[in-house]
Amino acid sequence: PAEPEPIKAKQAEAESYITRHRTTTREAIVDLHIESMVEDHKELDPTEMLSLQLSYFAKCLESAIADNYYKVTFIHGIGAGVLRNAIRERLKEYPQVYFQPAPANKFGTGAIDVMITHQKEL
């Protein structure tokens, strides 16, 4: 049997990241609190934690884009704003997204809504 195309396999893998966070059709909420991602997070230093959180953020965002989601809420928490600011910087690398603070009545000030635009033709 023929080997599957790497691009297709990569897309299928990417799509699985966002699927576990889906709330409704084409929407998801992703909690980036380190304790929701890693059991033994106390073993990690702050740089490792941030690296893991940003990596998971990127995988979920790319998965959402590949799977035609139109909104993903990322819960970054309040803290010192390091993760929030890093996410905002990363989002500038994605021309097909725009973002705003998530509704405070639902998430407080610790979340960001990322809206994804999908162009029919390039």
XYZ file of C-alpha atoms in Angstrom:
122
model
C 0.000 0.000 0.000
C 1.064 3.553 -0.725
C 2.419 5.719 2.062
C -0.004 8.455 3.163
C 0.958 11.919 2.039
C 2.885 13.683 4.825
C 0.858 16.872 4.371
C -2.432 15.027 4.860
C -1.054 13.223 7.916
C 0.193 16.508 9.334
C -3.194 18.144 8.768
C -5.001 15.247 10.464
C -2.629 15.487 13.426
C -3.085 19.263 13.660
C -6.856 18.997 13.543
C -6.895 16.624 16.509
C -5.423 19.294 18.797
C -8.428 21.584 18.525
C -11.085 18.863 18.417
C -10.666 18.051 22.121
C -11.453 21.690 22.988
C -14.489 22.154 20.720
C -17.512 23.739 22.419
C -19.804 24.194 19.410
C -19.426 23.841 15.672
C -16.239 25.684 14.680
C -15.643 27.171 18.149
C -13.368 26.077 20.981
C -12.065 27.101 24.393
C -8.460 26.207 25.217
C -7.184 26.495 28.800
C -3.478 27.324 28.755
C -3.008 27.196 32.542
C 0.072 25.023 33.027
C -1.665 22.811 35.603
C -4.281 21.848 33.012
C -1.526 20.819 30.583
C 1.155 19.102 32.694
C 0.718 16.982 35.823
C 4.125 17.643 37.381
C 4.410 21.307 36.433
C 6.201 22.153 39.687
C 9.294 20.481 38.162
C 9.392 23.071 35.373
C 11.055 26.459 35.518
C 9.099 29.502 34.242
C 10.879 29.489 30.870
C 9.962 25.831 30.271
C 6.359 26.493 31.302
C 6.033 29.427 28.909
C 7.610 27.422 26.104
C 5.140 24.548 26.626
C 2.178 26.922 26.813
C 3.168 28.778 23.645
C 3.831 25.556 21.781
C 0.403 24.205 22.715
C -1.208 27.543 21.845
C 0.372 27.447 18.354
C -0.638 23.816 17.767
C -4.235 24.546 18.767
C -4.408 27.716 16.668
C -2.951 26.029 13.589
C -5.298 23.112 14.136
C -8.267 25.495 14.345
C -7.201 27.229 11.132
C -6.782 23.888 9.324
C -10.185 22.696 10.541
C -12.024 25.919 9.572
C -12.861 27.068 13.083
C -13.913 30.687 13.276
C -13.365 31.420 16.984
C -11.078 30.070 19.681
C -10.960 31.462 23.199
C -7.573 30.970 24.819
C -7.558 31.183 28.620
C -4.150 32.551 29.584
C -4.887 33.545 33.174
C -4.104 36.853 34.822
C -0.650 36.648 36.427
C 2.007 39.118 35.295
C 0.790 39.117 31.679
C 3.811 37.285 30.266
C 1.775 34.568 28.522
C -0.889 37.051 27.359
C 1.733 39.329 25.827
C 3.570 36.413 24.204
C 0.286 35.184 22.679
C -0.458 38.641 21.276
C 3.000 38.766 19.707
C 2.536 35.311 18.160
C -0.879 36.262 16.783
C 0.785 38.986 14.697
C 2.358 36.153 12.658
C -1.097 35.001 11.496
C -2.606 37.462 8.982
C -5.893 35.540 8.923
C -6.713 36.188 12.594
C -7.785 39.098 14.714
C -8.247 39.114 18.452
C -9.791 40.925 21.387
C -10.162 40.342 25.110
C -12.749 37.635 25.792
C -15.956 38.772 27.561
C -15.050 39.663 31.151
C -18.430 38.465 32.439
C -17.573 34.966 31.216
C -13.778 34.724 31.593
C -12.693 37.661 33.758
C -9.644 39.411 32.326
C -7.638 36.237 31.752
C -8.711 35.191 28.251
C -8.477 36.276 24.632
C -10.902 35.615 21.762
C -9.181 34.798 18.477
C -11.338 35.072 15.355
C -10.179 33.331 12.206
C -11.069 34.517 8.727
C -11.104 31.970 5.936
C -10.560 33.168 2.390
C -12.327 31.201 -0.311
C -9.684 32.045 -2.910
C -6.038 32.944 -2.532
